[in-house]
């Protein structure tokens, strides 16, 4: 997929919680092809401290409305600036970047075990915090292809559980919160739905959560892909600041990932 630099137009900025916004972007031209799991490097204009672009996952692509959605957690100067965007503003985006989860035509070059996730009928998509962002588009695409995803989403409190109404459109939604304010109390890896049988798992979120999900999948022999969120700068495989040790040597998460089958990682 050809990478492009586009000045996209902000159509709306919606507050999802105290710390999170949903930015809906559009363009006069049809948006480029993008697959779930890929990301965008956004340029943060008007900041005296944010020099590098910031990587943000593709949350949803709405072809009918020609919209690209980005869910942003405002954690520092750059993302806070993104949260201040107004309808009509331009956002300079480098996209689409990375490989994405493996869907039917084996777009993930690294994935040799299962080039077709649609062969799996009962996928489990596990997300924590803002790591849920790429799972919405993934679940929507799976549903479009006739699969029935189950989402398992976790947060510290109910305020961290975002877009639940949208996730509900594409599959069954199970939630956990650490304080018990919504769903089952605890971590996603304690949820009772894990007693059911799934034939593949995709996960994105904090690294300890993804490692626990990967352990669960490995113990049960379930095929699993994880989307890593290593620190990034160029997003293009040039600066090497995002490398991850894998069974094939050090790979760039921005170019060779961010999605990896767990068998490629050197995680315990
Ligand atoms: C592939 C990928 C997809 C991501 N998707 C999303 C998403 O959909 N929504 C979202 O809100 N966030 C996402 N992130 C994380 C997001 O890029 C960082 O939160 C953001 O860059 C922080 O910028 P800042 O200027 O606000 O914070 P800073 O003030 O620079 O730092 C605040 C914290 O953010 C983290 N961080 C800073 N710079 C980076 C960087 N370049 N790469 C990764 N982490 C960084 C650090 O842990 C730091 O402690 C993603 C990261 C990656 C690598
Ligand atoms: S961010 Fe520069 S090589 Fe990955």
PDB file of C-alpha atoms and ligand atoms in Angstrom, residues 19-21 37-41 44 49-50 52-59 70-82 130-134 204 227-233 241-242 253-254 258, ligand 1:
ATOM      1  CA  UNK A  19      -8.833  12.079  28.845  1.00  0.00           C
ATOM      2  CA  UNK A  20      -9.937  10.759  25.451  1.00  0.00           C
ATOM      3  CA  UNK A  21     -11.140  12.283  22.195  1.00  0.00           C
ATOM      4  CA  UNK A  37      -3.925  -2.609  12.761  1.00  0.00           C
ATOM      5  CA  UNK A  38      -2.219  -0.014  10.564  1.00  0.00           C
ATOM      6  CA  UNK A  39      -1.481   3.420  11.970  1.00  0.00           C
ATOM      7  CA  UNK A  40      -0.988   7.061  11.044  1.00  0.00           C
ATOM      8  CA  UNK A  41       1.906   9.366  11.970  1.00  0.00           C
ATOM      9  CA  UNK A  44       1.438  18.136  15.707  1.00  0.00           C
ATOM     10  CA  UNK A  49       7.815  20.961  22.359  1.00  0.00           C
ATOM     11  CA  UNK A  50       6.514  18.232  20.010  1.00  0.00           C
ATOM     12  CA  UNK A  52       8.315  14.321  16.014  1.00  0.00           C
ATOM     13  CA  UNK A  53       5.130  12.991  14.509  1.00  0.00           C
ATOM     14  CA  UNK A  54       2.985  10.916  16.861  1.00  0.00           C
ATOM     15  CA  UNK A  55       1.818   7.379  15.959  1.00  0.00           C
ATOM     16  CA  UNK A  56      -1.937   6.847  16.324  1.00  0.00           C
ATOM     17  CA  UNK A  57      -3.837   3.673  15.342  1.00  0.00           C
ATOM     18  CA  UNK A  58      -6.579   3.637  12.768  1.00  0.00           C
ATOM     19  CA  UNK A  59      -9.698   3.382  14.925  1.00  0.00           C
ATOM     20  CA  UNK A  70      -8.455   8.404  15.457  1.00  0.00           C
ATOM     21  CA  UNK A  71      -9.030   7.762  19.157  1.00  0.00           C
ATOM     22  CA  UNK A  72      -6.556   9.792  21.180  1.00  0.00           C
ATOM     23  CA  UNK A  73      -5.620   9.508  24.863  1.00  0.00           C
ATOM     24  CA  UNK A  74      -4.315  12.900  25.959  1.00  0.00           C
ATOM     25  CA  UNK A  75      -1.193  11.867  27.854  1.00  0.00           C
ATOM     26  CA  UNK A  76       1.365  14.539  26.946  1.00  0.00           C
ATOM     27  CA  UNK A  77       1.911  17.784  25.028  1.00  0.00           C
ATOM     28  CA  UNK A  78       1.402  16.326  21.555  1.00  0.00           C
ATOM     29  CA  UNK A  79      -1.786  14.408  22.219  1.00  0.00           C
ATOM     30  CA  UNK A  80      -3.221  17.285  24.290  1.00  0.00           C
ATOM     31  CA  UNK A  81      -2.683  19.523  21.259  1.00  0.00           C
ATOM     32  CA  UNK A  82      -4.534  16.986  19.100  1.00  0.00           C
ATOM     33  CA  UNK A 130      -6.494   3.133  24.407  1.00  0.00           C
ATOM     34  CA  UNK A 131      -5.251  -0.167  22.943  1.00  0.00           C
ATOM     35  CA  UNK A 132      -8.890  -0.880  22.131  1.00  0.00           C
ATOM     36  CA  UNK A 133      -8.597   1.660  19.265  1.00  0.00           C
ATOM     37  CA  UNK A 134      -7.499  -0.663  16.418  1.00  0.00           C
ATOM     38  CA  UNK A 204      -3.557  -4.531  21.769  1.00  0.00           C
ATOM     39  CA  UNK A 227      -0.098  -5.133  18.127  1.00  0.00           C
ATOM     40  CA  UNK A 228       2.956  -3.553  19.773  1.00  0.00           C
ATOM     41  CA  UNK A 229       3.167   0.115  20.755  1.00  0.00           C
ATOM     42  CA  UNK A 230       6.942   0.631  21.036  1.00  0.00           C
ATOM     43  CA  UNK A 231       8.169   4.218  21.104  1.00  0.00           C
ATOM     44  CA  UNK A 232       8.447   5.518  17.550  1.00  0.00           C
ATOM     45  CA  UNK A 233       9.953   8.450  15.704  1.00  0.00           C
ATOM     46  CA  UNK A 241      14.224   3.519  17.618  1.00  0.00           C
ATOM     47  CA  UNK A 242      11.283   1.077  17.674  1.00  0.00           C
ATOM     48  CA  UNK A 253       7.780  -2.345  14.919  1.00  0.00           C
ATOM     49  CA  UNK A 254       6.802   0.567  12.649  1.00  0.00           C
ATOM     50  CA  UNK A 258       3.124  -3.258  14.629  1.00  0.00           C
TER      51      UNK A 258
HETATM   52  C1  LIG B   1       1.754   1.882  16.641  1.00  0.00           C
HETATM   53  C2  LIG B   1       1.224   2.793  17.720  1.00  0.00           C
HETATM   54  C3  LIG B   1      -0.133   3.074  17.762  1.00  0.00           C
HETATM   55  C4  LIG B   1      -0.631   3.942  18.751  1.00  0.00           C
HETATM   56  N1  LIG B   1      -1.963   4.191  18.748  1.00  0.00           N
HETATM   57  C5  LIG B   1      -2.467   5.075  19.621  1.00  0.00           C
HETATM   58  C6  LIG B   1      -3.849   5.433  19.571  1.00  0.00           C
HETATM   59  O1  LIG B   1      -4.639   4.929  18.768  1.00  0.00           O
HETATM   60  N2  LIG B   1      -4.294   6.367  20.452  1.00  0.00           N
HETATM   61  C7  LIG B   1      -3.444   6.957  21.369  1.00  0.00           C
HETATM   62  O2  LIG B   1      -3.894   7.802  22.131  1.00  0.00           O
HETATM   63  N3  LIG B   1      -2.153   6.615  21.464  1.00  0.00           N
HETATM   64  C8  LIG B   1      -1.632   5.708  20.595  1.00  0.00           C
HETATM   65  N4  LIG B   1      -0.293   5.413  20.656  1.00  0.00           N
HETATM   66  C9  LIG B   1       0.547   6.043  21.690  1.00  0.00           C
HETATM   67  C10 LIG B   1       0.834   7.491  21.279  1.00  0.00           C
HETATM   68  O3  LIG B   1       1.644   7.489  20.115  1.00  0.00           O
HETATM   69  C11 LIG B   1       1.567   8.224  22.408  1.00  0.00           C
HETATM   70  O4  LIG B   1       0.723   8.299  23.511  1.00  0.00           O
HETATM   71  C12 LIG B   1       1.925   9.638  21.939  1.00  0.00           C
HETATM   72  O5  LIG B   1       2.962   9.569  20.991  1.00  0.00           O
HETATM   73  C13 LIG B   1       2.310  10.506  23.119  1.00  0.00           C
HETATM   74  O6  LIG B   1       2.666  11.771  22.637  1.00  0.00           O
HETATM   75  P1  LIG B   1       2.609  13.054  23.572  1.00  0.00           P
HETATM   76  O7  LIG B   1       3.359  14.140  22.907  1.00  0.00           O
HETATM   77  O8  LIG B   1       1.202  13.357  23.967  1.00  0.00           O
HETATM   78  O9  LIG B   1       3.298  12.570  24.876  1.00  0.00           O
HETATM   79  P2  LIG B   1       4.796  12.787  25.438  1.00  0.00           P
HETATM   80  O10 LIG B   1       4.716  14.036  26.289  1.00  0.00           O
HETATM   81  O11 LIG B   1       5.815  12.773  24.340  1.00  0.00           O
HETATM   82  O12 LIG B   1       4.949  11.500  26.300  1.00  0.00           O
HETATM   83  C14 LIG B   1       3.939  10.974  27.140  1.00  0.00           C
HETATM   84  C15 LIG B   1       4.038   9.418  27.137  1.00  0.00           C
HETATM   85  O13 LIG B   1       3.663   8.909  25.842  1.00  0.00           O
HETATM   86  C16 LIG B   1       4.552   7.878  25.402  1.00  0.00           C
HETATM   87  N5  LIG B   1       5.121   8.262  24.098  1.00  0.00           N
HETATM   88  C17 LIG B   1       5.690   9.447  23.793  1.00  0.00           C
HETATM   89  N6  LIG B   1       6.091   9.495  22.508  1.00  0.00           N
HETATM   90  C18 LIG B   1       5.786   8.306  21.978  1.00  0.00           C
HETATM   91  C19 LIG B   1       5.963   7.766  20.674  1.00  0.00           C
HETATM   92  N7  LIG B   1       6.517   8.477  19.684  1.00  0.00           N
HETATM   93  N8  LIG B   1       5.568   6.490  20.463  1.00  0.00           N
HETATM   94  C20 LIG B   1       4.980   5.808  21.443  1.00  0.00           C
HETATM   95  N9  LIG B   1       4.770   6.274  22.693  1.00  0.00           N
HETATM   96  C21 LIG B   1       5.179   7.492  22.970  1.00  0.00           C
HETATM   97  C22 LIG B   1       5.619   7.736  26.443  1.00  0.00           C
HETATM   98  O14 LIG B   1       5.358   6.542  27.167  1.00  0.00           O
HETATM   99  C23 LIG B   1       5.468   8.938  27.376  1.00  0.00           C
HETATM  100  O15 LIG B   1       5.605   8.558  28.707  1.00  0.00           O
HETATM  101  C24 LIG B   1       0.240   4.533  19.714  1.00  0.00           C
HETATM  102  C25 LIG B   1       1.605   4.224  19.671  1.00  0.00           C
HETATM  103  C26 LIG B   1       2.098   3.378  18.688  1.00  0.00           C
HETATM  104  C27 LIG B   1       3.551   3.083  18.649  1.00  0.00           C
END
